[in-house]
PDB file of C-alpha atoms in Angstrom:
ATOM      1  CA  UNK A   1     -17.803  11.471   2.634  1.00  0.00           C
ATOM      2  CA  UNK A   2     -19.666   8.270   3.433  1.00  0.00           C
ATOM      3  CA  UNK A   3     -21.726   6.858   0.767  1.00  0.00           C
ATOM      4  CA  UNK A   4     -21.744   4.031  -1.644  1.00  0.00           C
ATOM      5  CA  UNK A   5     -18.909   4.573  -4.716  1.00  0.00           C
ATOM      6  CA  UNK A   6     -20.257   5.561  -7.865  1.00  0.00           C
ATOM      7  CA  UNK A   7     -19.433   2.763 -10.279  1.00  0.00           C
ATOM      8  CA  UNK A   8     -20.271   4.913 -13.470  1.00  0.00           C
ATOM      9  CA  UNK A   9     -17.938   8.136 -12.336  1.00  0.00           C
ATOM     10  CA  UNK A  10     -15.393   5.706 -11.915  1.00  0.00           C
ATOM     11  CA  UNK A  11     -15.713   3.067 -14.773  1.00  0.00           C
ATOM     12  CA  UNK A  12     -15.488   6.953 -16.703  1.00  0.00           C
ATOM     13  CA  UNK A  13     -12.501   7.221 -15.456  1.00  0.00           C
ATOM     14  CA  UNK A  14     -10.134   4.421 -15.930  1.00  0.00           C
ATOM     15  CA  UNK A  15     -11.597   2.636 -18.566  1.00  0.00           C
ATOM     16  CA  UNK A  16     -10.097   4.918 -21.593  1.00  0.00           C
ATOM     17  CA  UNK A  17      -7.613   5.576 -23.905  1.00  0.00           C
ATOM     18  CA  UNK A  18      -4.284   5.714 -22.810  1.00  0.00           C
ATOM     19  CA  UNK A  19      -4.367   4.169 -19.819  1.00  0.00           C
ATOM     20  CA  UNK A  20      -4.082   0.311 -18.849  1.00  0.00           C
ATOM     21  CA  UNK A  21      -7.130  -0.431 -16.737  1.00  0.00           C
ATOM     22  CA  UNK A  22      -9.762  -2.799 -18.666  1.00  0.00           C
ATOM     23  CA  UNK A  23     -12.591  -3.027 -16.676  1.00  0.00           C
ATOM     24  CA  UNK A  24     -13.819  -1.796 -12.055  1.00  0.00           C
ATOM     25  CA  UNK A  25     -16.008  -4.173 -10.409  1.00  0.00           C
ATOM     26  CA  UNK A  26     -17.241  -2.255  -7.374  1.00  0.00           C
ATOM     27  CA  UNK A  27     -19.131  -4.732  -4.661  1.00  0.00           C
ATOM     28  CA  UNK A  28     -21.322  -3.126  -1.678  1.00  0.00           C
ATOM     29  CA  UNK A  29     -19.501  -5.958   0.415  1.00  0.00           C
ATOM     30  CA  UNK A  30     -17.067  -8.098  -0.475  1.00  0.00           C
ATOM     31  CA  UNK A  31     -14.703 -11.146   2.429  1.00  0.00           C
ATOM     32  CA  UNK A  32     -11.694 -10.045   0.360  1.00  0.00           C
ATOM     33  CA  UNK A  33     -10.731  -8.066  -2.985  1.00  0.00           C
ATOM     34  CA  UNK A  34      -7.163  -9.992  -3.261  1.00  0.00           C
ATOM     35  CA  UNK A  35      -9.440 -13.270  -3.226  1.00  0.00           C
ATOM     36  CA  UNK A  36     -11.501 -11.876  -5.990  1.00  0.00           C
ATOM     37  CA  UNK A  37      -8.824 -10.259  -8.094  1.00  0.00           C
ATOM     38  CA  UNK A  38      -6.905 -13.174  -8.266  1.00  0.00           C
ATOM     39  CA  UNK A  39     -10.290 -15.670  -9.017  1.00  0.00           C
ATOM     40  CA  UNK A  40     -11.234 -13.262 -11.950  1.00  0.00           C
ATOM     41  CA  UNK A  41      -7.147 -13.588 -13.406  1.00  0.00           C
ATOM     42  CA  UNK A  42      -7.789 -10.410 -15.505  1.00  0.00           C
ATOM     43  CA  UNK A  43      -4.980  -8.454 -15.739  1.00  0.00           C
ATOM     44  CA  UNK A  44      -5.706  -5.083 -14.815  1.00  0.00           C
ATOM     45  CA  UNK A  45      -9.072  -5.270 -13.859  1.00  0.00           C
ATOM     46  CA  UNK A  46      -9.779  -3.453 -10.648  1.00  0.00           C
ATOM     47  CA  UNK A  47     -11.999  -4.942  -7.789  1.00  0.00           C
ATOM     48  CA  UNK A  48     -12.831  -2.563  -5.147  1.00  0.00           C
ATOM     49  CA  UNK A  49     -15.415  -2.864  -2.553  1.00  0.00           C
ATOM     50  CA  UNK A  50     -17.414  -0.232   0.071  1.00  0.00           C
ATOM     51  CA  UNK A  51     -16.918  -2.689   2.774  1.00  0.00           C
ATOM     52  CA  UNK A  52     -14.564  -5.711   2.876  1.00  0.00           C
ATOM     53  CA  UNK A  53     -15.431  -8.420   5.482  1.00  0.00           C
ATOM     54  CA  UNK A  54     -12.766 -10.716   5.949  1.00  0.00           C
ATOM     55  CA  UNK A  55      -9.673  -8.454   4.489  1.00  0.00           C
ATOM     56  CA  UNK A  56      -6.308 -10.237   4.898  1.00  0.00           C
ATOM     57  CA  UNK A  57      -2.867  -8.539   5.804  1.00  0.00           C
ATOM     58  CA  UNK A  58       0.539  -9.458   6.016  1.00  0.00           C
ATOM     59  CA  UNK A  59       1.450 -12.911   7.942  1.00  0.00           C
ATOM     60  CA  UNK A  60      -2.170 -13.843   8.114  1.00  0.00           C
ATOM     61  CA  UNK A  61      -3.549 -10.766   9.627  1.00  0.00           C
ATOM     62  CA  UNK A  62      -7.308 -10.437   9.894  1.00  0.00           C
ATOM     63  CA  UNK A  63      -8.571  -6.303   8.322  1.00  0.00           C
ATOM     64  CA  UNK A  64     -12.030  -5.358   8.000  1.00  0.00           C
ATOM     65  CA  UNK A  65     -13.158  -1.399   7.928  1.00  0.00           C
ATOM     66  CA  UNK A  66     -16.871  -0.031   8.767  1.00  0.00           C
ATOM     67  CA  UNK A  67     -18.479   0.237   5.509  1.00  0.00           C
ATOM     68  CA  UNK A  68     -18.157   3.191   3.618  1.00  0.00           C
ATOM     69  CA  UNK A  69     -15.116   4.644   5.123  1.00  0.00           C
ATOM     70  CA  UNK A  70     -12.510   3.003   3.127  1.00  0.00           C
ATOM     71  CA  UNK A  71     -10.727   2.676  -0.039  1.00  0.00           C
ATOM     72  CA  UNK A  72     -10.208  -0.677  -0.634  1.00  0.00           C
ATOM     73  CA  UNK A  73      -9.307  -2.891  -4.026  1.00  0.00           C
ATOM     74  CA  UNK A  74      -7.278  -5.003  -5.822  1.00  0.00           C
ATOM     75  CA  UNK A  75      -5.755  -5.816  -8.964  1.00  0.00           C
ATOM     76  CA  UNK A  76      -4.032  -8.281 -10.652  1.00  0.00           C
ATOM     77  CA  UNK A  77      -0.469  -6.894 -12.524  1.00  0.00           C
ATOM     78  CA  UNK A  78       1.716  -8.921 -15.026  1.00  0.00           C
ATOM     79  CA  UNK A  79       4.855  -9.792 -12.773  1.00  0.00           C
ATOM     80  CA  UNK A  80       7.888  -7.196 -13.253  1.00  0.00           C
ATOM     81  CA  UNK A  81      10.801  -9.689 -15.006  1.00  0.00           C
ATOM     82  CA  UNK A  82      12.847  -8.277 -12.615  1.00  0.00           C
ATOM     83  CA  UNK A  83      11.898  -6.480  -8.945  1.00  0.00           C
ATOM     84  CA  UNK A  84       9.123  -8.814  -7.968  1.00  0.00           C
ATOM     85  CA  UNK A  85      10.411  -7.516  -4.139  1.00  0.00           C
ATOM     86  CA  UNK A  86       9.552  -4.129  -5.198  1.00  0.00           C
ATOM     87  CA  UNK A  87       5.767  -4.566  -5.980  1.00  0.00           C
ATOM     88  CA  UNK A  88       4.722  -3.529  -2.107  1.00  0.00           C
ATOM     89  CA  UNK A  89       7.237  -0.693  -2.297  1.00  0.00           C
ATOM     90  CA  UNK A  90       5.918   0.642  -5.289  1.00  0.00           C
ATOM     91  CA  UNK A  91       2.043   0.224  -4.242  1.00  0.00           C
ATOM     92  CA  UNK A  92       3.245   2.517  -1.494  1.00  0.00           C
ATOM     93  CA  UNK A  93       5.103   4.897  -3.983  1.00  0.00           C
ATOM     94  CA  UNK A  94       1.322   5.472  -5.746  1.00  0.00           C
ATOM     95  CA  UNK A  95      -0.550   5.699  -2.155  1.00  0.00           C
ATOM     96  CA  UNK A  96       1.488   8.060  -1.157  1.00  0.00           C
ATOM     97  CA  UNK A  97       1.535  10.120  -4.393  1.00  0.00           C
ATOM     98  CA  UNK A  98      -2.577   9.657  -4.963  1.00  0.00           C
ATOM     99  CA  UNK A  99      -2.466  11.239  -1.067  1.00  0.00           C
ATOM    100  CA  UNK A 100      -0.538  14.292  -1.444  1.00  0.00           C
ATOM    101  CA  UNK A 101      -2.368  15.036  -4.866  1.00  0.00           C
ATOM    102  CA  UNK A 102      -5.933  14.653  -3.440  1.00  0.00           C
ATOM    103  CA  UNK A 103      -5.662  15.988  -0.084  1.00  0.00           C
ATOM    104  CA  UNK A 104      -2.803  17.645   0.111  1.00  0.00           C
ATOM    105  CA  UNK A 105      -1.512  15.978   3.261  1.00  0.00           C
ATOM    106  CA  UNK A 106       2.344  14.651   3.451  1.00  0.00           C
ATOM    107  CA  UNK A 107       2.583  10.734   3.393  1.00  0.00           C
ATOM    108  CA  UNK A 108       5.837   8.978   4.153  1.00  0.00           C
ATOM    109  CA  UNK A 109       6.641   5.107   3.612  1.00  0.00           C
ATOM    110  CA  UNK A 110       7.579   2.625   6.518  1.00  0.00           C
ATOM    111  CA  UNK A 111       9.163  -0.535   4.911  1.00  0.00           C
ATOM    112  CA  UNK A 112       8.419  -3.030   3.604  1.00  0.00           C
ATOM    113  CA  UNK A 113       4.601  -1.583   3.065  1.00  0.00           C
ATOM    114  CA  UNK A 114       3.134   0.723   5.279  1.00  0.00           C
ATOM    115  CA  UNK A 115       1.941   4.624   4.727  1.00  0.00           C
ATOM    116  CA  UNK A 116       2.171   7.022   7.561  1.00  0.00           C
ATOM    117  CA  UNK A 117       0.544  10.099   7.899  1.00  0.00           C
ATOM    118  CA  UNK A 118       3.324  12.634  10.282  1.00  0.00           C
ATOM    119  CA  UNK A 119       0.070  15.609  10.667  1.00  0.00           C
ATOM    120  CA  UNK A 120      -1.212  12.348  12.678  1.00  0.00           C
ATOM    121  CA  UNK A 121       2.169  11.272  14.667  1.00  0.00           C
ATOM    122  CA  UNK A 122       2.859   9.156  11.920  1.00  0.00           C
ATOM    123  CA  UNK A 123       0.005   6.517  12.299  1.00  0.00           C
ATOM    124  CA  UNK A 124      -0.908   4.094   9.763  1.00  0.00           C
ATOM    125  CA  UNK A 125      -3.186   5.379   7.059  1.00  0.00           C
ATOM    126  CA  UNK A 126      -2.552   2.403   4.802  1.00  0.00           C
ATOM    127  CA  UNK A 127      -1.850  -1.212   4.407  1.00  0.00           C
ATOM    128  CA  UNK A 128      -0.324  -3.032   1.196  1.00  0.00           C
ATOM    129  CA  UNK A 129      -0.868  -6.952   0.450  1.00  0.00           C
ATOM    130  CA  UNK A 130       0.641  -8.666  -2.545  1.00  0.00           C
ATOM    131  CA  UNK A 131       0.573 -11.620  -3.782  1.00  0.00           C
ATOM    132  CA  UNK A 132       2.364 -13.879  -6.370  1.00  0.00           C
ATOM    133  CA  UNK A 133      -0.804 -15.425  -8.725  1.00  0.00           C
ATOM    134  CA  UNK A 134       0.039 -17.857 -12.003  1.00  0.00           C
ATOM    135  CA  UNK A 135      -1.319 -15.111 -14.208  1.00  0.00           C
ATOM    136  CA  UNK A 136       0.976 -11.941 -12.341  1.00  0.00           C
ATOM    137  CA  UNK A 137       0.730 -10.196  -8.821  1.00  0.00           C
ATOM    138  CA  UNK A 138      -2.541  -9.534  -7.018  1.00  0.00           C
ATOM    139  CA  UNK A 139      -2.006  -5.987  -5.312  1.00  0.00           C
ATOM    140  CA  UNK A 140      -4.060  -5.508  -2.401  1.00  0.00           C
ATOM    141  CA  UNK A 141      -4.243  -2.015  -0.574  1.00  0.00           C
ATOM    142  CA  UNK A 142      -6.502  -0.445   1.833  1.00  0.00           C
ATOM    143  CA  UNK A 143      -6.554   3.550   2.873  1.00  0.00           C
ATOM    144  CA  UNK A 144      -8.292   4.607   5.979  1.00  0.00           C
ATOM    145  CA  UNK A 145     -10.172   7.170   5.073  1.00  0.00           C
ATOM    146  CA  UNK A 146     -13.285   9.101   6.986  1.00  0.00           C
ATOM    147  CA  UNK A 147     -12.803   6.797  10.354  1.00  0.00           C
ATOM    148  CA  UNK A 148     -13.213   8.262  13.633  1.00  0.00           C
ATOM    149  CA  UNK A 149     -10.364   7.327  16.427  1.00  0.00           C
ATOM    150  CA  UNK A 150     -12.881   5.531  17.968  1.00  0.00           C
ATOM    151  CA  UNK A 151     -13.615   3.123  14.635  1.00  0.00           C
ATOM    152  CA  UNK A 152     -10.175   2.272  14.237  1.00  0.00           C
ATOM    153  CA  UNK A 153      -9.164  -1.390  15.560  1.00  0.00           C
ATOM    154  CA  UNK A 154      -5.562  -0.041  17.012  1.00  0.00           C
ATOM    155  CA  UNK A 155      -4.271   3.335  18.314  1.00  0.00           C
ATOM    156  CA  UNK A 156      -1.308   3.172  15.782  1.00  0.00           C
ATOM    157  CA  UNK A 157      -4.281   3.751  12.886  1.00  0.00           C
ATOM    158  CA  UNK A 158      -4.873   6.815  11.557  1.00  0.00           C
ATOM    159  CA  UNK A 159      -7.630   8.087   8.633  1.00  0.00           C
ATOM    160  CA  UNK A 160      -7.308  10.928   6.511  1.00  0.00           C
ATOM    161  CA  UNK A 161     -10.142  12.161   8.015  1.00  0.00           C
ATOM    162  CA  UNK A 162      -8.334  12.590  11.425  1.00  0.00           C
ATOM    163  CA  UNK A 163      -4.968  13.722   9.688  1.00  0.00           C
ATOM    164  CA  UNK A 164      -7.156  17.234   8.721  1.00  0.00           C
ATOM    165  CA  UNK A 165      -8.548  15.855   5.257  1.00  0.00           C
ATOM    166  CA  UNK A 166     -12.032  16.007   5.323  1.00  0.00           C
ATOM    167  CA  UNK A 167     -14.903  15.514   3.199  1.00  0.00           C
ATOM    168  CA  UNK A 168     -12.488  13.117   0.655  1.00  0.00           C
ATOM    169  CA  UNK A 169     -14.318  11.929  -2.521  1.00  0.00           C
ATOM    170  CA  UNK A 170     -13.284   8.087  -2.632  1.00  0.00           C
ATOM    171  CA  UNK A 171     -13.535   7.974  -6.122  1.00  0.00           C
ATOM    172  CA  UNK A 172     -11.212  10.597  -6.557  1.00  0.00           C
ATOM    173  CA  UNK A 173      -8.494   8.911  -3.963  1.00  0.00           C
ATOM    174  CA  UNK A 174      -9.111   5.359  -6.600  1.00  0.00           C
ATOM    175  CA  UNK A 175      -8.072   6.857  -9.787  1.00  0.00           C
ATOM    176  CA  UNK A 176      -5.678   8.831  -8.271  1.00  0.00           C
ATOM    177  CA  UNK A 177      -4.193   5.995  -6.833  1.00  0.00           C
ATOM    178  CA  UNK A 178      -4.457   3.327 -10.169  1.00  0.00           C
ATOM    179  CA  UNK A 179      -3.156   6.308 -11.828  1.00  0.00           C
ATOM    180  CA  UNK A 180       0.012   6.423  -9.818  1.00  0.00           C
ATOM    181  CA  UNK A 181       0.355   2.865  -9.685  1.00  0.00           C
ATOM    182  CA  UNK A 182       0.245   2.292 -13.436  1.00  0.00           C
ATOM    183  CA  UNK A 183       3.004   4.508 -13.302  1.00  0.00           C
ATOM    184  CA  UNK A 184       5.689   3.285 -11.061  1.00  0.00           C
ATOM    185  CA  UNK A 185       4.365  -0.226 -12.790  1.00  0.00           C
ATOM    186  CA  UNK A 186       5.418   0.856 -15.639  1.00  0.00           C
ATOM    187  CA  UNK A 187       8.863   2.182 -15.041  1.00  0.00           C
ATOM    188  CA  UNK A 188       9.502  -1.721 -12.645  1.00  0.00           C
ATOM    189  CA  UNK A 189       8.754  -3.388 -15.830  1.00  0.00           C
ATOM    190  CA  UNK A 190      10.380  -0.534 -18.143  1.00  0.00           C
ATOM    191  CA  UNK A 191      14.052  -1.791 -18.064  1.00  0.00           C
ATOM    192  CA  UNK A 192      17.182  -0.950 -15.887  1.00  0.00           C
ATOM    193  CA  UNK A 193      17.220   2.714 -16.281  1.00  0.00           C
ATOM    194  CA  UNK A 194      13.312   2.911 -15.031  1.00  0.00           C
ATOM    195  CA  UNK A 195      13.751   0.228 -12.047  1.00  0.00           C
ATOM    196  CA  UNK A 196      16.535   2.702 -11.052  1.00  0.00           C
ATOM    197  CA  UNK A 197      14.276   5.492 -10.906  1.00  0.00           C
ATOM    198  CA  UNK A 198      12.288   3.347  -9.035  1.00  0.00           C
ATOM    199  CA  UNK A 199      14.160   2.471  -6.335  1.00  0.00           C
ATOM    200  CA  UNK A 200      15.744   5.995  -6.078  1.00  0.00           C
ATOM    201  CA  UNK A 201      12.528   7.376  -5.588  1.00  0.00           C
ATOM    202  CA  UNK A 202      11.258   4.752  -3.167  1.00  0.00           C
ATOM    203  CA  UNK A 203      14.480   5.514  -0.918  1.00  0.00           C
ATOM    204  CA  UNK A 204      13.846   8.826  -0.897  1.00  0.00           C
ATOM    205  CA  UNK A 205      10.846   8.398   0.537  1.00  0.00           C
ATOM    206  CA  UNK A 206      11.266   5.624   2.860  1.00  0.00           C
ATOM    207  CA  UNK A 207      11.106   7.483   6.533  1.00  0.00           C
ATOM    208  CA  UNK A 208      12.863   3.670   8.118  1.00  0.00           C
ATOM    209  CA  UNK A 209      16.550   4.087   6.234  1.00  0.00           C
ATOM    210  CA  UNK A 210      18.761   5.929   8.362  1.00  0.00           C
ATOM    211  CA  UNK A 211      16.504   4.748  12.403  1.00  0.00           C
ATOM    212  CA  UNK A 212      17.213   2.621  14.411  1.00  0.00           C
ATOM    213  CA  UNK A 213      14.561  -0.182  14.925  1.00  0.00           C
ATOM    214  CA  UNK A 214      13.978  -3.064  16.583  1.00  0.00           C
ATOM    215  CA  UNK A 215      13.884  -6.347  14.198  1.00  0.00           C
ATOM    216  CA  UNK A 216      11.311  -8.624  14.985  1.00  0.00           C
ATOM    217  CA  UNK A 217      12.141 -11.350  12.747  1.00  0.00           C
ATOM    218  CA  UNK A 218      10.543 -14.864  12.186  1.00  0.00           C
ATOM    219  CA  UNK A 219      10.999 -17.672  15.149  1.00  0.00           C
ATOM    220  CA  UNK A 220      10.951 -14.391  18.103  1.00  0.00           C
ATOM    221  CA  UNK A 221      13.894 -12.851  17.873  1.00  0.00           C
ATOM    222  CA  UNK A 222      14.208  -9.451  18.453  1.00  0.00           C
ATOM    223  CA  UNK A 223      17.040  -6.870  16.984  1.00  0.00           C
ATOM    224  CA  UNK A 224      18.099  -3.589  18.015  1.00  0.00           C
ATOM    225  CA  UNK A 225      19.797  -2.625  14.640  1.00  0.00           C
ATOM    226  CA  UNK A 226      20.183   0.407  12.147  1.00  0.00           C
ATOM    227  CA  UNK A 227      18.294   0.565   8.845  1.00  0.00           C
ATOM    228  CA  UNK A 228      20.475   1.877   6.266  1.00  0.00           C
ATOM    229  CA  UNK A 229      19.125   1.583   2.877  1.00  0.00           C
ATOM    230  CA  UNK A 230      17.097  -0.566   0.589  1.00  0.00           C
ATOM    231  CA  UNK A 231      18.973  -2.783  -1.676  1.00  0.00           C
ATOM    232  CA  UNK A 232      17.879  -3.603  -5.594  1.00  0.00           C
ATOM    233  CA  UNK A 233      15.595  -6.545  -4.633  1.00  0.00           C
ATOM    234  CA  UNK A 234      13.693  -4.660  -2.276  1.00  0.00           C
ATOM    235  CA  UNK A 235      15.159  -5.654   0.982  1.00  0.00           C
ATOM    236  CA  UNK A 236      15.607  -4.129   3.835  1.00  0.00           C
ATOM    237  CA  UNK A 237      19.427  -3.426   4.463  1.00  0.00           C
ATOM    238  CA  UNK A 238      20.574  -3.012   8.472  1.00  0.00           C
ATOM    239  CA  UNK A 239      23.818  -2.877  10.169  1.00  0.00           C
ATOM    240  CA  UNK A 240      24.027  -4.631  13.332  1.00  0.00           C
ATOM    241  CA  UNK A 241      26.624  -6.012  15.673  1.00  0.00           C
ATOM    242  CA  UNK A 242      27.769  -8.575  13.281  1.00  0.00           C
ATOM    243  CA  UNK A 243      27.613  -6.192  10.106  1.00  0.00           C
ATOM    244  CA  UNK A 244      25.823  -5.273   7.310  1.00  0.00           C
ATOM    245  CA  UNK A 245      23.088  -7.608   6.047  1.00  0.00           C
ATOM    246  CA  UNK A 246      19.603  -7.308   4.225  1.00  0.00           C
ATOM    247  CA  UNK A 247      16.371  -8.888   5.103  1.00  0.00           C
ATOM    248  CA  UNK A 248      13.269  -9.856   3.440  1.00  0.00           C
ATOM    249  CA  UNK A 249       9.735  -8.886   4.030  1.00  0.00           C
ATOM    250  CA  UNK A 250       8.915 -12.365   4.332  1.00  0.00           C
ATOM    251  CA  UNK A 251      11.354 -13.066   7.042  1.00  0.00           C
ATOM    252  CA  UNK A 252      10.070 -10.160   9.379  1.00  0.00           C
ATOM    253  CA  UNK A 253       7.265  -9.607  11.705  1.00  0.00           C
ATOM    254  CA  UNK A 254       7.631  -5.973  12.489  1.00  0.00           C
ATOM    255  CA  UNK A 255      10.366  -3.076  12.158  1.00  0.00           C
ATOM    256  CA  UNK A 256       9.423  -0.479  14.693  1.00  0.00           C
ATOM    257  CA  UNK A 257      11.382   2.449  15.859  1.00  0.00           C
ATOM    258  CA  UNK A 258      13.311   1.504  18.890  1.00  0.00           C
ATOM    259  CA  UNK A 259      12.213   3.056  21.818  1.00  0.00           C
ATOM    260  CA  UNK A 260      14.345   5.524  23.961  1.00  0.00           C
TER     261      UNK A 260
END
């Protein structure tokens, strides 16, 4: 449903016992709400906006959404002691959660932080930025949510809205979200026995382990290799004609599912 976000309903909402959140700034437009969140440098304070202008993505990217159609916001975590790899995977751990619980639909996770939507031939429904701040890591995240085909900037987009769920509340897609995220936060920061369940969890639900895709990595190269597994910092583990070796998310452009 397209419509400004009610700041009361969801101020309500987050800011209350038992949970972490201290305080939602919600902007009618805003260039960026990872530029924002980390300004402001308040720990779990949530910036969201109904239409971000000059959104940024991984490697630079340029994102911006038609207003009103999106869920988009940031927030600024305290830094995991360990697992710092693992803050994109586990932003897409709560997406995909906050999904199934409000619509219903199945999402599945592309590495290193990408949601796909299969009732939509497994488009993109969501992109994760995150960024390493003095004071923690900023969080970034945007979900597609009431665009038409035609209002999406590439054909490999999807919204929730063309993946069969209509008529979402936003608000109820945010908390369900922060909700979620506070969670899998929690157990990263927790200790060894939670960052296990972590990572356990995050490989189950990681649709790239066990395809082959084509690597593009940093300087051009491209590799036809095997993804099999994540390791414990949150890289990408393939098997190639040399072996067995992980990569970074910093070090690659794109893993897409090789063709033929």
């Amino acid at each position: 449903m397209r419509g400004p976000l009610d700041s009361e309903a969801l101020h309500e909402a987050l800011v209350t016992s038992g949970t972490p959140w201290t305080g939602v700034d919600v902007h009618p437009a805003l260039g960026s709400t990872n530029a924002e969140a980390a300004r402001l440098a308040r720990p779990f304070h949530v910036v969201v906006t109904d239409h971000q202008q000059a959104g940024r993505g991984r490697l630079g990217r340029t994102w911006e959404t038609p207003a009103s159609t999106s869920v988009t916001m940031s927030v600024l975590l305290p830094a995991p002691d360990a697992g710092r790899g693992w803050m994109p995977l586990v932003t897409g751990l709560a997406v995909r959660d906050a999904v199934a619980e409000v619509t219903g639909l199945q999402a599945d996770l592309k590495w290193p932080n990408d949601v796909l939507l299969p009732a939509d031939e497994e488009r993109k429904v969501c992109g994760i930025l995150c960024e390493l701040q003095p004071g923690g890591v900023v969080v970034g995240l945007g979900i597609n949510v009431d665009q038409s085909r035609e209002e999406l900037p590439v054909d490999t987009a999807t919204s929730l809205r063309l993946a069969g769920a209509e008529d979402v509340r936003r608000e109820d897609l945010v908390v369900a979200v922060l909700e979620r995220l506070a969670h899998w936060h929690g157990l990263l920061s927790s200790g060894p026995q939670g960052r296990a369940e972590v990572h356990a969890a995050y490989r189950r639900a990681c649709v790239t382990i066990g395809r082959e895709v084509d690597l593009h990595v940093t300087g051009g190269d491209v590799r036809r290799v095997r993804a099999v597994g994540v390791d414990d910092d949150g890289r990408l583990v393939v098997a190639g004609a040399s072996g067995e070796y992980a990569v970074a998310a910093g070090d690659v452009v794109h893993v897409r599912s090789a063709a033929g």
